[in-house]
XYZ file of C-alpha atoms in Angstrom:
628
model
C -1.631 -27.232 32.096
C -0.095 -28.367 28.798
C -3.547 -28.901 27.338
C -4.536 -25.343 28.289
C -1.389 -23.942 26.681
C -2.088 -25.960 23.527
C -5.591 -24.527 23.361
C -4.246 -21.000 23.762
C -1.683 -21.571 21.012
C -4.413 -22.880 18.731
C -6.558 -19.816 19.403
C -3.639 -17.472 18.668
C -2.875 -19.416 15.490
C -6.466 -19.084 14.368
C -6.473 -15.352 15.102
C -3.331 -14.848 13.058
C -5.101 -16.391 10.086
C -8.209 -14.259 10.496
C -10.547 -17.072 11.525
C -13.833 -16.795 13.290
C -13.437 -19.524 15.903
C -16.196 -19.798 18.472
C -14.435 -21.952 21.002
C -11.910 -24.752 21.051
C -13.763 -28.062 21.294
C -17.131 -26.750 20.106
C -19.352 -29.224 18.262
C -19.582 -28.289 14.592
C -21.675 -29.999 11.910
C -19.098 -30.820 9.249
C -21.645 -32.271 6.783
C -19.326 -35.159 5.977
C -21.873 -37.636 4.634
C -21.622 -39.149 1.132
C -22.390 -36.852 -1.776
C -23.574 -37.153 -5.366
C -20.101 -36.472 -6.721
C -18.501 -39.565 -5.163
C -20.765 -42.522 -4.283
C -17.787 -44.564 -3.100
C -17.310 -42.141 -0.256
C -20.359 -43.663 1.461
C -18.223 -46.589 2.520
C -15.666 -44.384 4.221
C -15.930 -44.328 8.037
C -17.343 -41.003 9.105
C -15.841 -40.855 12.557
C -12.752 -42.740 13.611
C -11.517 -43.308 17.120
C -8.786 -41.264 18.761
C -5.365 -41.730 17.187
C -2.691 -43.638 19.049
C -0.747 -40.405 19.636
C -3.681 -38.815 21.444
C -3.297 -38.173 25.140
C -5.551 -39.644 27.829
C -7.275 -36.269 28.232
C -8.046 -36.111 24.532
C -9.451 -39.638 24.614
C -11.722 -38.696 27.506
C -12.799 -35.613 25.600
C -13.818 -37.779 22.661
C -15.746 -40.112 24.923
C -17.768 -37.230 26.294
C -18.428 -35.173 23.138
C -18.728 -37.550 20.196
C -22.344 -38.458 19.517
C -21.712 -42.165 19.212
C -22.530 -45.179 21.273
C -20.500 -46.041 24.349
C -17.219 -47.624 23.304
C -13.737 -48.415 24.566
C -10.398 -47.138 23.329
C -9.842 -50.309 21.380
C -9.872 -49.765 17.589
C -11.549 -53.135 17.023
C -14.508 -52.112 19.195
C -14.740 -48.781 17.415
C -15.078 -50.469 14.050
C -18.271 -52.113 15.287
C -20.025 -48.750 15.676
C -23.020 -48.686 13.276
C -22.581 -46.290 10.309
C -26.250 -45.679 9.521
C -26.243 -41.899 10.026
C -24.823 -39.688 7.325
C -23.904 -36.833 9.644
C -22.085 -36.885 12.928
C -21.331 -34.210 15.439
C -17.592 -34.173 15.867
C -15.142 -32.095 17.881
C -13.225 -29.716 15.622
C -9.651 -29.198 16.762
C -7.827 -26.327 15.059
C -4.364 -27.636 14.260
C -1.373 -25.523 13.353
C -0.371 -27.596 10.345
C -3.705 -26.842 8.641
C -3.554 -23.097 9.171
C -3.142 -22.343 5.465
C -6.292 -24.301 4.706
C -8.339 -22.753 7.483
C -7.332 -19.275 6.377
C -10.085 -19.705 3.789
C -12.658 -21.078 6.243
C -14.867 -19.573 8.899
C -17.510 -20.749 11.369
C -21.080 -19.514 11.194
C -24.542 -20.647 12.303
C -26.907 -22.061 9.679
C -30.411 -23.098 10.752
C -29.319 -23.073 14.378
C -26.288 -25.301 13.719
C -22.619 -24.208 13.738
C -21.010 -25.164 10.432
C -17.698 -24.583 8.669
C -18.034 -22.380 5.576
C -15.551 -21.791 2.762
C -14.468 -18.143 2.596
C -14.361 -18.262 -1.203
C -17.749 -19.754 -2.118
C -19.500 -18.924 1.168
C -20.951 -22.456 1.198
C -20.516 -25.369 3.573
C -20.393 -29.122 3.221
C -19.351 -31.056 0.146
C -18.181 -28.132 -2.032
C -14.635 -29.560 -2.160
C -15.592 -33.033 -3.496
C -14.909 -34.479 -0.060
C -14.844 -33.068 3.399
C -11.868 -30.699 3.029
C -11.295 -30.191 6.708
C -10.901 -33.800 7.836
C -12.267 -34.972 11.158
C -10.759 -35.562 14.535
C -11.059 -39.321 14.422
C -8.261 -40.338 12.062
C -5.058 -38.449 11.363
C -4.664 -40.287 8.047
C -8.138 -39.213 7.011
C -7.363 -35.660 7.993
C -4.182 -35.427 5.952
C -5.782 -37.245 3.014
C -8.702 -34.819 3.040
C -6.300 -31.877 3.312
C -4.282 -33.103 0.341
C -7.442 -33.571 -1.695
C -8.625 -30.117 -0.757
C -5.313 -28.571 -1.800
C -5.775 -30.099 -5.261
C -9.385 -29.004 -5.589
C -10.446 -26.235 -7.927
C -11.907 -24.218 -5.095
C -8.668 -24.211 -3.135
C -6.728 -23.203 -6.263
C -9.116 -20.296 -6.638
C -8.447 -19.387 -3.020
C -4.712 -19.377 -3.713
C -5.256 -17.182 -6.752
C -7.195 -14.686 -4.663
C -4.507 -14.817 -2.012
C -1.814 -13.914 -4.543
C -3.986 -11.182 -6.055
C -4.467 -9.596 -2.642
C -1.010 -10.257 -1.207
C -0.454 -6.518 -0.734
C -3.482 -6.462 1.559
C -2.207 -9.144 3.899
C -0.785 -7.495 6.990
C 2.557 -8.854 8.089
C 3.844 -7.816 11.468
C 7.320 -6.370 11.182
C 9.497 -4.610 13.716
C 9.770 -0.846 13.562
C 13.270 0.332 12.736
C 14.134 2.923 15.390
C 16.973 5.213 14.383
C 19.617 6.388 16.832
C 19.156 10.110 17.452
C 21.834 12.451 18.723
C 19.711 14.355 21.211
C 17.573 13.044 24.040
C 14.864 15.594 23.245
C 14.446 14.373 19.667
C 14.356 10.800 20.903
C 11.588 11.596 23.382
C 9.400 12.984 20.586
C 9.707 9.767 18.584
C 9.228 7.671 21.700
C 5.939 9.444 22.467
C 4.613 8.639 18.990
C 5.751 5.021 19.314
C 3.740 4.690 22.511
C 0.658 6.385 21.113
C 0.553 4.778 17.651
C 2.835 1.713 17.797
C 1.343 0.029 14.719
C 1.640 2.968 12.290
C 4.882 1.804 10.720
C 4.912 4.085 7.671
C 4.042 7.222 9.621
C 6.659 6.510 12.295
C 9.270 5.927 9.598
C 8.454 9.249 7.938
C 8.453 11.040 11.284
C 11.839 9.633 12.289
C 13.453 10.922 9.112
C 11.995 14.371 9.707
C 13.090 14.479 13.361
C 16.564 13.294 12.369
C 16.840 16.268 9.973
C 15.557 18.686 12.639
C 17.916 17.727 15.442
C 20.148 20.775 14.954
C 17.088 23.038 14.760
C 15.730 21.700 18.048
C 19.104 21.966 19.724
C 19.431 25.607 18.646
C 16.000 26.702 19.917
C 14.078 24.706 22.534
C 10.881 26.568 21.560
C 10.709 24.402 18.458
C 10.302 21.250 20.542
C 6.743 22.181 21.528
C 6.029 23.323 17.969
C 7.122 19.949 16.599
C 5.073 18.055 19.200
C 1.963 19.875 17.991
C 2.838 19.627 14.319
C 3.171 15.834 14.205
C -0.432 15.329 15.343
C -2.884 15.764 12.420
C -5.531 18.449 12.725
C -8.239 16.139 11.417
C -8.526 12.447 10.507
C -11.625 11.153 8.742
C -12.229 7.399 8.412
C -15.447 6.190 6.804
C -17.026 3.209 5.071
C -17.586 3.138 1.320
C -20.360 0.711 0.288
C -20.762 0.020 -3.433
C -22.441 -2.476 -5.748
C -20.597 -4.366 -8.483
C -21.932 -5.289 -11.926
C -23.317 -8.581 -10.586
C -25.422 -6.758 -8.013
C -23.266 -7.860 -5.091
C -22.497 -5.389 -2.307
C -18.952 -4.582 -1.190
C -17.607 -2.351 1.566
C -14.245 -0.584 1.529
C -12.718 1.900 3.932
C -12.049 5.528 3.062
C -9.489 7.900 4.599
C -8.740 11.608 4.513
C -6.151 13.104 6.829
C -6.023 16.907 6.827
C -2.670 17.196 8.504
C -2.223 20.933 8.577
C -4.042 24.069 7.442
C -1.546 26.449 9.035
C -0.351 27.928 5.757
C -3.579 27.667 3.780
C -6.208 25.268 2.421
C -5.187 21.626 2.201
C -3.909 20.037 -0.973
C -2.920 16.395 -1.355
C -3.518 13.201 -3.260
C -6.005 10.342 -3.068
C -4.634 6.798 -3.372
C -6.691 3.739 -4.312
C -4.701 0.628 -3.413
C -5.398 -2.559 -1.396
C -2.597 -1.713 1.065
C -4.099 1.661 1.983
C -4.603 2.208 5.720
C -4.556 5.023 8.277
C -0.786 4.809 8.756
C -0.138 5.323 5.036
C -2.720 8.128 4.903
C -0.954 9.901 7.784
C 2.479 9.417 6.260
C 1.337 10.729 2.863
C -0.354 13.766 4.395
C 2.651 14.533 6.615
C 5.015 14.377 3.631
C 2.595 16.513 1.609
C 2.479 19.101 4.392
C 6.265 19.471 4.285
C 6.297 19.449 0.480
C 3.684 22.209 0.251
C 5.454 24.282 2.904
C 8.703 24.035 0.932
C 7.058 25.136 -2.317
C 6.622 28.819 -3.221
C 2.886 28.557 -2.470
C 1.010 28.969 0.817
C -0.756 25.657 1.206
C -1.683 23.136 3.871
C -1.170 19.389 3.498
C -3.539 16.430 3.292
C -3.629 12.856 2.024
C -5.950 9.904 1.880
C -7.664 7.351 -0.284
C -9.140 3.892 0.076
C -8.207 0.203 0.142
C -10.294 -0.184 -3.031
C -8.381 -1.700 -5.966
C -9.446 -0.255 -9.353
C -7.540 -2.979 -11.233
C -9.896 -5.420 -12.897
C -12.967 -3.265 -12.221
C -15.316 -2.063 -14.933
C -15.948 1.596 -15.731
C -19.345 1.454 -14.038
C -17.938 -0.201 -10.908
C -15.239 2.461 -10.593
C -17.823 5.207 -11.139
C -20.148 3.795 -8.477
C -17.285 3.459 -6.009
C -16.043 7.016 -6.624
C -19.550 8.388 -6.187
C -20.028 6.487 -2.917
C -16.592 7.652 -1.746
C -17.494 11.271 -2.448
C -20.898 10.944 -0.737
C -19.044 11.115 2.576
C -15.873 12.994 1.716
C -17.555 16.036 0.141
C -18.506 17.317 3.600
C -14.849 18.078 4.278
C -13.876 19.529 0.892
C -13.992 22.955 -0.676
C -11.705 25.418 -2.475
C -10.878 27.110 0.841
C -10.720 23.873 2.871
C -9.309 20.904 0.979
C -9.078 19.866 -2.653
C -7.758 16.392 -3.543
C -5.342 15.501 -6.325
C -4.240 12.379 -8.156
C -2.150 9.653 -6.585
C -1.571 5.939 -7.092
C -4.668 4.276 -8.559
C -6.423 7.612 -9.121
C -6.115 9.131 -12.582
C -8.161 11.376 -14.897
C -11.052 8.908 -15.002
C -11.381 8.642 -11.211
C -10.923 12.397 -10.717
C -13.665 13.077 -13.235
C -16.124 10.819 -11.402
C -15.139 12.285 -8.031
C -15.515 15.875 -9.212
C -18.846 15.167 -10.879
C -20.314 13.767 -7.654
C -18.788 16.608 -5.614
C -20.359 19.193 -7.930
C -23.707 17.425 -7.679
C -23.650 17.269 -3.871
C -22.205 20.741 -3.298
C -24.656 22.269 -5.773
C -22.147 24.555 -7.460
C -19.051 24.517 -9.684
C -16.918 26.468 -7.244
C -13.387 25.105 -7.193
C -11.938 22.191 -9.117
C -9.902 19.202 -8.112
C -6.257 19.315 -9.039
C -5.679 16.927 -11.872
C -6.305 16.578 -15.602
C -9.659 18.005 -16.567
C -12.143 16.224 -18.763
C -14.673 18.978 -19.281
C -13.240 21.846 -17.284
C -10.344 24.137 -18.115
C -6.826 23.739 -16.813
C -3.161 23.980 -17.648
C -1.827 21.953 -20.536
C 0.979 20.148 -18.742
C -0.547 19.091 -15.408
C 0.068 15.375 -15.945
C 3.693 15.949 -16.886
C 4.522 18.386 -14.090
C 5.716 15.967 -11.391
C 7.794 13.828 -13.751
C 9.298 16.815 -15.556
C 10.012 18.492 -12.221
C 12.075 15.494 -11.091
C 14.306 15.791 -14.157
C 14.589 19.579 -13.746
C 15.699 19.011 -10.162
C 18.291 16.443 -11.228
C 19.645 18.906 -13.768
C 19.980 21.578 -11.046
C 22.002 19.166 -8.886
C 24.284 18.200 -11.759
C 24.753 21.840 -12.758
C 26.247 22.517 -9.316
C 28.790 19.767 -10.107
C 29.497 21.256 -13.554
C 27.887 18.198 -15.145
C 24.744 17.499 -17.170
C 22.311 14.668 -17.816
C 23.421 14.143 -21.411
C 24.803 10.648 -21.886
C 24.043 9.432 -18.354
C 22.389 6.038 -17.849
C 19.233 6.411 -15.761
C 17.319 3.624 -13.998
C 13.617 4.380 -13.448
C 11.143 2.299 -11.456
C 7.404 2.328 -11.959
C 5.507 2.672 -15.218
C 2.762 5.112 -14.278
C 2.284 8.693 -15.340
C 5.239 9.991 -13.293
C 7.725 7.368 -14.505
C 6.790 7.714 -18.184
C 7.052 11.495 -18.070
C 10.465 11.144 -16.412
C 11.503 9.053 -19.429
C 10.257 11.760 -21.802
C 12.167 14.583 -20.182
C 15.323 12.494 -19.742
C 15.288 11.971 -23.509
C 14.891 15.711 -24.034
C 18.055 16.281 -21.972
C 19.996 13.618 -23.880
C 20.082 11.032 -21.083
C 19.694 7.278 -21.623
C 16.723 5.873 -19.644
C 17.014 2.079 -19.611
C 14.434 0.622 -17.182
C 10.807 0.716 -16.076
C 9.000 -1.671 -13.722
C 5.635 -2.915 -12.520
C 4.417 -5.007 -9.588
C 5.591 -8.262 -11.224
C 9.155 -7.320 -12.242
C 11.145 -4.887 -14.357
C 11.978 -4.253 -18.012
C 15.436 -3.236 -19.238
C 16.263 -1.994 -22.731
C 20.006 -1.608 -23.271
C 19.380 0.560 -26.324
C 17.401 2.954 -24.139
C 13.815 4.122 -24.572
C 12.948 6.597 -27.287
C 9.678 8.452 -27.934
C 8.266 5.625 -30.059
C 9.057 3.072 -27.377
C 7.549 5.278 -24.674
C 4.357 5.559 -26.731
C 4.326 1.757 -26.993
C 4.733 1.491 -23.211
C 1.734 3.793 -22.778
C -0.364 1.566 -25.018
C 0.654 -1.484 -22.974
C -0.344 0.211 -19.720
C -3.595 1.564 -21.187
C -4.594 -1.969 -22.192
C -3.547 -3.272 -18.743
C -1.046 -5.670 -20.273
C 2.266 -6.809 -18.816
C 5.542 -5.060 -19.584
C 6.663 -8.492 -20.761
C 4.834 -7.779 -24.040
C 7.397 -5.075 -24.783
C 10.105 -7.736 -25.099
C 8.137 -9.493 -27.830
C 8.509 -6.415 -30.021
C 12.016 -5.261 -29.065
C 14.414 -8.197 -28.998
C 17.223 -6.305 -27.263
C 15.069 -5.792 -24.180
C 14.485 -8.265 -21.378
C 11.867 -8.602 -18.644
C 12.860 -10.016 -15.249
C 10.196 -11.558 -13.005
C 10.079 -10.782 -9.284
C 13.046 -8.409 -9.527
C 13.851 -4.707 -9.255
C 15.902 -2.566 -11.649
C 18.496 -1.456 -9.098
C 21.190 -3.928 -10.134
C 21.399 -2.445 -13.645
C 24.413 -0.225 -14.327
C 23.313 3.406 -13.963
C 24.485 6.882 -12.993
C 21.202 8.294 -11.683
C 18.217 6.443 -10.146
C 14.595 7.638 -10.220
C 12.413 5.485 -7.905
C 8.845 6.353 -8.951
C 6.830 3.306 -7.855
C 5.844 3.255 -4.171
C 7.079 3.714 -0.626
C 9.864 1.450 0.652
C 10.562 -0.021 -2.778
C 14.340 0.238 -2.191
C 15.416 -2.109 0.579
C 18.858 -2.621 2.070
C 19.890 -5.185 -0.558
C 18.637 -2.885 -3.329
C 20.719 -0.016 -1.928
C 23.812 -2.226 -2.056
C 22.972 -3.129 -5.660
C 22.646 0.552 -6.542
C 26.055 1.310 -5.093
C 27.635 -1.613 -6.934
C 25.950 -0.573 -10.187
C 27.683 2.825 -10.078
C 24.758 5.040 -9.080
C 25.818 8.372 -7.550
C 22.517 10.337 -7.378
C 19.042 9.191 -6.301
C 16.041 11.391 -7.146
C 12.955 10.379 -5.151
C 9.894 10.374 -7.396
C 7.641 8.498 -4.968
C 7.151 9.449 -1.334
C 9.650 7.710 0.987
C 10.914 5.152 -1.553
C 13.784 3.940 0.672
C 13.580 1.906 3.848
C 15.536 3.261 6.852
C 18.114 0.496 6.440
C 18.560 1.413 2.768
C 19.036 5.085 3.637
C 21.780 4.191 6.109
C 23.598 2.211 3.405
C 23.256 5.011 0.836
C 24.489 7.657 3.272
C 27.567 5.650 4.192
C 28.363 5.344 0.473
C 27.919 9.142 0.001
C 25.077 8.725 -2.501
C 23.381 12.094 -2.992
C 19.642 11.837 -2.243
C 17.121 14.387 -3.511
C 14.047 13.971 -1.259
C 10.566 13.736 -2.756
C 9.381 16.728 -0.723
C 11.762 18.868 -2.805
C 12.181 17.007 -6.097
C 8.456 16.215 -6.349
C 7.290 19.794 -5.891
C 6.455 20.105 -9.592
C 2.993 18.669 -9.016
C 2.316 21.254 -6.309
C 3.371 24.078 -8.616
C 1.230 22.877 -11.520
C -1.784 22.335 -9.284
C -1.652 25.870 -7.978
C -1.066 27.376 -11.414
C -4.146 25.685 -12.799
C -6.276 26.600 -9.770
C -5.265 30.236 -10.092
C -8.154 32.268 -11.501
C -6.050 34.069 -14.075
C -4.538 30.817 -15.324
C -7.953 29.242 -15.714
C -8.961 31.993 -18.076
C -6.339 30.955 -20.608
C -4.350 27.985 -21.877
C -0.631 28.015 -21.230
C 1.695 27.022 -24.017
C 4.043 24.147 -23.125
C 7.003 26.493 -23.263
C 5.455 29.038 -20.883
C 4.349 26.356 -18.472
C 7.743 24.622 -18.451
C 9.418 27.962 -17.793
C 7.230 28.579 -14.746
C 7.751 24.983 -13.578
C 11.526 25.365 -13.841
C 11.359 28.577 -11.824
C 9.371 26.839 -9.080
C 11.837 23.939 -8.942
C 14.784 26.323 -8.799
C 13.242 28.236 -5.891
C 12.603 24.955 -4.062
C 16.194 23.810 -4.630
C 17.655 27.108 -3.427
C 15.497 27.161 -0.295
C 16.601 23.646 0.649
C 20.304 24.398 0.107
C 20.126 27.675 2.054
C 18.428 26.038 5.059
C 21.032 23.271 5.071
C 23.985 25.678 5.027
C 22.383 27.884 7.704
C 22.463 24.905 10.070
C 25.985 23.771 9.318
C 25.531 21.237 6.528
C 28.031 21.594 3.722
C 26.521 22.353 0.336
C 28.448 19.433 -1.159
C 27.243 17.001 1.517
C 25.071 14.128 0.199
C 22.637 14.843 3.064
C 22.348 18.578 2.462
C 19.192 18.431 0.355
C 17.437 15.918 2.647
C 18.037 17.922 5.797
C 17.680 21.327 4.141
C 14.290 20.534 2.608
C 12.843 19.393 5.941
C 14.376 22.305 7.871
C 13.088 24.926 5.439
C 9.573 23.454 5.426
C 9.490 23.122 9.214
C 10.651 26.691 9.842
C 7.905 27.998 7.564
C 5.288 25.947 9.407
C 6.723 26.867 12.815
C 6.464 30.566 12.040
C 2.805 30.182 11.122
C 2.078 28.152 14.261
C 3.793 30.752 16.423
C 1.859 33.627 14.826
C -1.507 31.874 15.142
C -1.074 30.739 18.735
C -1.865 27.360 20.264
C -4.691 26.218 18.004
């Protein structure tokens, strides 16, 4: 019984490390004979007898399966076994302590024989100087071989790849289920948990929305059925994206497009290229975009998507070939009256240009354009700045209600992409003191604050794909911190503009201790549920991304408008229209919050009001159009 349980545990361990294991105890040709790189290895015993710790059952198993002459359990007798053959069939036992090594190994059949291959070089045998996987005969040999493998160049390369793709490694984590006031709201979340238990990001986004809608549901039970329909996407497209790199090798990624709702109009929403991209993130992004578009002054549906492709480190031609392959499938679901994608993380002007070019080629006409900076087609002059500028405009509206202004306030900003850098620009224009930016490796703080020259230098660093650490070599008063976040720096206002869940519970505590009083969400869902609970208890005012980030929606629609495409807006005219759109969004959120009993001064007013206003707009459309 214990042996069976051990085998099951070994299988589960192998599965957790993404191994292809045929069967516990299967004979595998390890190719452990001497090699050209180490002649002395020829004198090493290829197969040792069972170790002294082995059980009687294991010893019997060795007697039956090892292709050696009949022998006893005595070590002295075993040493007499002739060592004329260079290869032996041995029983491979997957052990828990070697799991990190086997993560980079897999079993496959070569010339009719099962062998162990390295996942990095796709070869088997003596690629690691010696047999890297040990053999079942001697525990000392096993650990010695493991140690030698860990020091080998190939294993170091495996570790490098592991670190480079750490965002892609899936780690099981419990879903944080919030306590809801009403049983009805709880049942809605419970149904989603049962149907899609592994979609952590989508469930997190949904819980926040349901929490904001509890008073709406309690006031009118009709909205319960509306919400149950709304939280299920209208259309989810998942497809493969094959592409060829510059070496001629073929790769396959996965593409996503979730058209969450077309109730109010054609879908609009971003495309994200990032190794962590999956269906849960695509659903969460499209759900947030649906609410954001419904809150804006424009009649639009919501969508989101992307791929687990990582554009970092890829050549121009590789990115072009991937984008073209991606569009080969996606174009079937796009169109000016159906769905037009926009920029998101990992997708900028270059990627949008390649995507649009392939779309135009496949569709056979120039009808419609993707929202984003144009390379050879017309568009508004401030599209790239719109989201970042809109965040600062929204912060100014909040402060104006408090009879305050941004001038002189210390502002902590995360991220260093187009949104974050444009936030820095507009903060400077309002007289604020932006002091931080960050990347995936750490954060940069400049106590003197960033000015326009320094921001231009930051852009050059990012354009050359260098580290923010290089900034510190030029400006001595700045400092770069590895593996850290900027939320422990003293600040008055925080602008998280990096990615979802970048602010964890400990970061929220640091923000409170650093003096932050207002948090403007630049990225979608930047706070974990635990962090939100901490911020709410400390009365930190949160401006949700669905309201504060509406600047991108406004700019996208202005540049897609036929009249706007016939002319070029001046920066002043465009900023004026952007400010009007942000003001309308702010007023709609505040009005919805007060209509349902939230005080205008409450730190939660904007969060709840934005969701309520967007939902009521969507609910009216769903009611008018019937059950479709």
